[in-house]
PDB file of C-alpha atoms in Angstrom:
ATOM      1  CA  UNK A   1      51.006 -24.555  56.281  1.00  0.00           C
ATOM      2  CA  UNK A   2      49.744 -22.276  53.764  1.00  0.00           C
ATOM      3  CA  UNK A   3      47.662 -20.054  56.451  1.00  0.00           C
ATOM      4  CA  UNK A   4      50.719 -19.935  58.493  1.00  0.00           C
ATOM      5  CA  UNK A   5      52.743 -18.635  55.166  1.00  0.00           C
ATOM      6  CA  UNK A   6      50.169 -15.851  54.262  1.00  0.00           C
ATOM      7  CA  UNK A   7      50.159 -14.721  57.982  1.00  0.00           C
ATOM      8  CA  UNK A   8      53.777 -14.206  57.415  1.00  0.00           C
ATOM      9  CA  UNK A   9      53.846 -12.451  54.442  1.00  0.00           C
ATOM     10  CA  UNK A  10      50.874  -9.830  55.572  1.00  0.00           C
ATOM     11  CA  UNK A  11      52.286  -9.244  58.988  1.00  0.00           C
ATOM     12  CA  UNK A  12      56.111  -9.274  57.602  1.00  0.00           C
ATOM     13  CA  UNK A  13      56.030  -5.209  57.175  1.00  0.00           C
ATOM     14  CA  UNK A  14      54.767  -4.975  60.718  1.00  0.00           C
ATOM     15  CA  UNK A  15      57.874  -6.357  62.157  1.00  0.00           C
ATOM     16  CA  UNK A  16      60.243  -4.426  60.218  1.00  0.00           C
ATOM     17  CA  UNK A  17      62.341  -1.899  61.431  1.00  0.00           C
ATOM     18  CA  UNK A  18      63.803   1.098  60.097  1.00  0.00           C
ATOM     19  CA  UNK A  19      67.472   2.372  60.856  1.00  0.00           C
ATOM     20  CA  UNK A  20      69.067   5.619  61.176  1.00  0.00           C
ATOM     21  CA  UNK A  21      71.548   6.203  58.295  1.00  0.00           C
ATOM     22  CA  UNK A  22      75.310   5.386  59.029  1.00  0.00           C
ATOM     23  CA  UNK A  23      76.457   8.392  57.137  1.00  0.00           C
ATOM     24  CA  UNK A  24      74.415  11.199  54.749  1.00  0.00           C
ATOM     25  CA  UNK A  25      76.354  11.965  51.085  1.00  0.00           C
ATOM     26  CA  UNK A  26      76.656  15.707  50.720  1.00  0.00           C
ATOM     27  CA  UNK A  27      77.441  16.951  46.580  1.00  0.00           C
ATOM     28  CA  UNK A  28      78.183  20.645  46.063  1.00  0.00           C
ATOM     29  CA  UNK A  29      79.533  22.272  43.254  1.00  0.00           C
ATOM     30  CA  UNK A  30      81.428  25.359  44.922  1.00  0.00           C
ATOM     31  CA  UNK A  31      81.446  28.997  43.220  1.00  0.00           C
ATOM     32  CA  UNK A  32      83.284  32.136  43.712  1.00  0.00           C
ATOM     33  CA  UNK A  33      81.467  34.951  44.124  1.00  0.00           C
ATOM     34  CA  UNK A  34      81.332  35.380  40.888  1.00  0.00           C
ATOM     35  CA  UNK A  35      79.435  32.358  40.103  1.00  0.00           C
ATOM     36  CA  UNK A  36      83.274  31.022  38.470  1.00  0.00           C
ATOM     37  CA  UNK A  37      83.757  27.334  39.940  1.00  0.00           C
ATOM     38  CA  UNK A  38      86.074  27.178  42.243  1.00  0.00           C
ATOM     39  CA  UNK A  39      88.777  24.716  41.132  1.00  0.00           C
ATOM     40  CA  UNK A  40      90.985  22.633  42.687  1.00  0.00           C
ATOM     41  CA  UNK A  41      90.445  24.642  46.080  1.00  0.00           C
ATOM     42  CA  UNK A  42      91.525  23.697  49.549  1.00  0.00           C
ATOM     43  CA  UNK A  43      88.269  23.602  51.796  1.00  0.00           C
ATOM     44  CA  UNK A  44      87.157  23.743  55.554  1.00  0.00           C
ATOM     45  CA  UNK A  45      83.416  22.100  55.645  1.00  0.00           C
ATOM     46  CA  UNK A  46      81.116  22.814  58.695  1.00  0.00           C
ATOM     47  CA  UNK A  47      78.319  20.828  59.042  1.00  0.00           C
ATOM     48  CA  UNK A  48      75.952  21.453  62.184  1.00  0.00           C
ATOM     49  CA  UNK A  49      72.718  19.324  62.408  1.00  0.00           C
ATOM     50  CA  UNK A  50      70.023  21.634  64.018  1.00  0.00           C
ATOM     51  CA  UNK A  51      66.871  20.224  66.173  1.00  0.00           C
ATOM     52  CA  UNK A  52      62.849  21.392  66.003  1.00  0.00           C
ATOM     53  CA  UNK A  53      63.894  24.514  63.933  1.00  0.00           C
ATOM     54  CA  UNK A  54      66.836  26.218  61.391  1.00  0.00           C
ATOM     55  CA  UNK A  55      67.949  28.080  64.283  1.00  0.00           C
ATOM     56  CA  UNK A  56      67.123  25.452  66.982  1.00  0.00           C
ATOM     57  CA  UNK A  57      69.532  23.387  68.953  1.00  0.00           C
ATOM     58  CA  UNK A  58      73.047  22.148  67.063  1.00  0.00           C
ATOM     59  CA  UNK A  59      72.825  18.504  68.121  1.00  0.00           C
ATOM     60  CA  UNK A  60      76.053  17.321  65.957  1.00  0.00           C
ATOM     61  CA  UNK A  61      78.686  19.633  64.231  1.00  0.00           C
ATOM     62  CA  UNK A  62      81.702  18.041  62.542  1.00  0.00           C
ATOM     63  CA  UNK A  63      84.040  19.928  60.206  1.00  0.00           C
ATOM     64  CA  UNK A  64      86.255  18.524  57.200  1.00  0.00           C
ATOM     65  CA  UNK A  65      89.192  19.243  55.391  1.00  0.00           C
ATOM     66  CA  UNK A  66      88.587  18.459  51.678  1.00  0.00           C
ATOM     67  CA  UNK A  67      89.790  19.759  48.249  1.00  0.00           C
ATOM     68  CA  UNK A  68      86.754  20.914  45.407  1.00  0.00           C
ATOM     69  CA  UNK A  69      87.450  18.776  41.590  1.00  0.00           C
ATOM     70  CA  UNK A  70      88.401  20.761  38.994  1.00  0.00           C
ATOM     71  CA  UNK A  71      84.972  21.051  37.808  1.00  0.00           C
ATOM     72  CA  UNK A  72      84.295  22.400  41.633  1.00  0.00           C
ATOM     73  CA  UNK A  73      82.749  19.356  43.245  1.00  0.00           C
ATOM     74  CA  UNK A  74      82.684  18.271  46.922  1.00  0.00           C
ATOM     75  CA  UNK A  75      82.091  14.680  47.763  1.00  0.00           C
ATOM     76  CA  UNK A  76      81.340  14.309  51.393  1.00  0.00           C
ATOM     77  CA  UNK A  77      79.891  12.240  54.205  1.00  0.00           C
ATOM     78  CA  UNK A  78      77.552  13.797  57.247  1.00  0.00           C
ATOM     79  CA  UNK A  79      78.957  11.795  59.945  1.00  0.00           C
ATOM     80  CA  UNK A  80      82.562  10.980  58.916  1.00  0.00           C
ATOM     81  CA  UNK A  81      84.306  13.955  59.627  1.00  0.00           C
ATOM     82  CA  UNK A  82      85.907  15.426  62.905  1.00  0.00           C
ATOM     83  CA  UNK A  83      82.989  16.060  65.292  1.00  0.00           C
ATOM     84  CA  UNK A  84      83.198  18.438  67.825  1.00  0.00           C
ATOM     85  CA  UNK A  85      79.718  18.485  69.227  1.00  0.00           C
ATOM     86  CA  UNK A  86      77.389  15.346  70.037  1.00  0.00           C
ATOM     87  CA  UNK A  87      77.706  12.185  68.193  1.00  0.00           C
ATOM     88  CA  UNK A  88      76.316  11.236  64.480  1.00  0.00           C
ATOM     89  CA  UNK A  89      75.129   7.387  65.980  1.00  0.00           C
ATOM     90  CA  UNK A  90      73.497   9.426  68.893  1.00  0.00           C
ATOM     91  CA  UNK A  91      70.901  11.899  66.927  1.00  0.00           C
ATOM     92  CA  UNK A  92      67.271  10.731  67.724  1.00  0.00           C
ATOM     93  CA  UNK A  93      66.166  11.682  63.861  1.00  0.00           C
ATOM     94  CA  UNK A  94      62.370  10.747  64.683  1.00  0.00           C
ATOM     95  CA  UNK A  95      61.924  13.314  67.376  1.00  0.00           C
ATOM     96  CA  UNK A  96      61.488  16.289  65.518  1.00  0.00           C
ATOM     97  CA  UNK A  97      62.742  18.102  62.559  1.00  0.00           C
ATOM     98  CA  UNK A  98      66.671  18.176  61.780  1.00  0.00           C
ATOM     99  CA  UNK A  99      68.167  20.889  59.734  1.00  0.00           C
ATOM    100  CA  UNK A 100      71.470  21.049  57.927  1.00  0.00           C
ATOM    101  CA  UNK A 101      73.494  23.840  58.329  1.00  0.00           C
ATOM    102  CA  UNK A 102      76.645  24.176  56.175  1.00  0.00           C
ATOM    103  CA  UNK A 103      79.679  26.785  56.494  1.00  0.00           C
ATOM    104  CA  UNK A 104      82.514  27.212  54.585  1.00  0.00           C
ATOM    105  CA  UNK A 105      86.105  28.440  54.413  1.00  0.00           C
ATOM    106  CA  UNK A 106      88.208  28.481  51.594  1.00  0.00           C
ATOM    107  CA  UNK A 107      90.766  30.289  53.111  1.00  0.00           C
ATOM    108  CA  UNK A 108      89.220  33.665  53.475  1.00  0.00           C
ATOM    109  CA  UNK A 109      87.259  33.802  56.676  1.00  0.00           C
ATOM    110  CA  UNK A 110      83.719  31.267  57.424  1.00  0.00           C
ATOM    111  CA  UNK A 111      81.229  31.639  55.125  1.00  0.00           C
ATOM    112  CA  UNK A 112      77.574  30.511  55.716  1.00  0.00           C
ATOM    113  CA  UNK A 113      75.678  28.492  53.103  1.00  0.00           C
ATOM    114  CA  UNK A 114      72.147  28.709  54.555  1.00  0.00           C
ATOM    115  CA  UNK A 115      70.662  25.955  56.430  1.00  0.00           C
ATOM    116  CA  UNK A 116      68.358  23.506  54.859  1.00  0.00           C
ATOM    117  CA  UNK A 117      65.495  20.873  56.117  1.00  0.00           C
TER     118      UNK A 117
END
């Protein structure tokens, strides 16, 4: 009995599994071009996820209507908004590298944020 409980306990990490997340949080604090924050704002969020490279395939994009704090925050979730390419459940994260790429509109035309690994 006591063999058969230390058998379990060294080979219990072997038989775990990992999971894909459900949703990713994303936290920004969002400036004027200025480097004033931006309070109380009305927002459009794009979020594309990228494959292999910053500039390789977008293999999810989803966009969401939120407001900023008035100390400028954003408080959102990759994978709850409106998607309008691929599916969130449906990204194969251990195949290669994914990138985030983030636009934004506050009213005055898309702007891109950069795109991050």
């Amino acid at each position: 009995m006591r063999i058969a409980a230390i058998a379990l306990l060294l080979f219990l990490p072997i038989i775990s599994f990992s999971q894909a997340p459900s949703t990713i949080p994303y936290l920004a604090i969002i400036r004027n071009v200025d480097g004033s924050i931006m309070s109380n704002a009305s927002l459009m969020i794009t979020l594309m996820i990228h494959d292999v490279t910053a500039t390789g395939t977008v293999v999810y994009e989803e966009s969401h209507t939120t407001s900023s704090n008035a100390q400028g925050l954003i408080n959102i979730s990759v994978g709850s908004g409106n998607a309008t390419i691929g599916s969130f459940n449906a990204i194969d994260w251990g195949s290669s590298a994914k990138f985030l790429h983030v636009q934004l509109d506050a009213g005055n035309g898309l702007i891109d944020m950069g795109t991050q690994n």
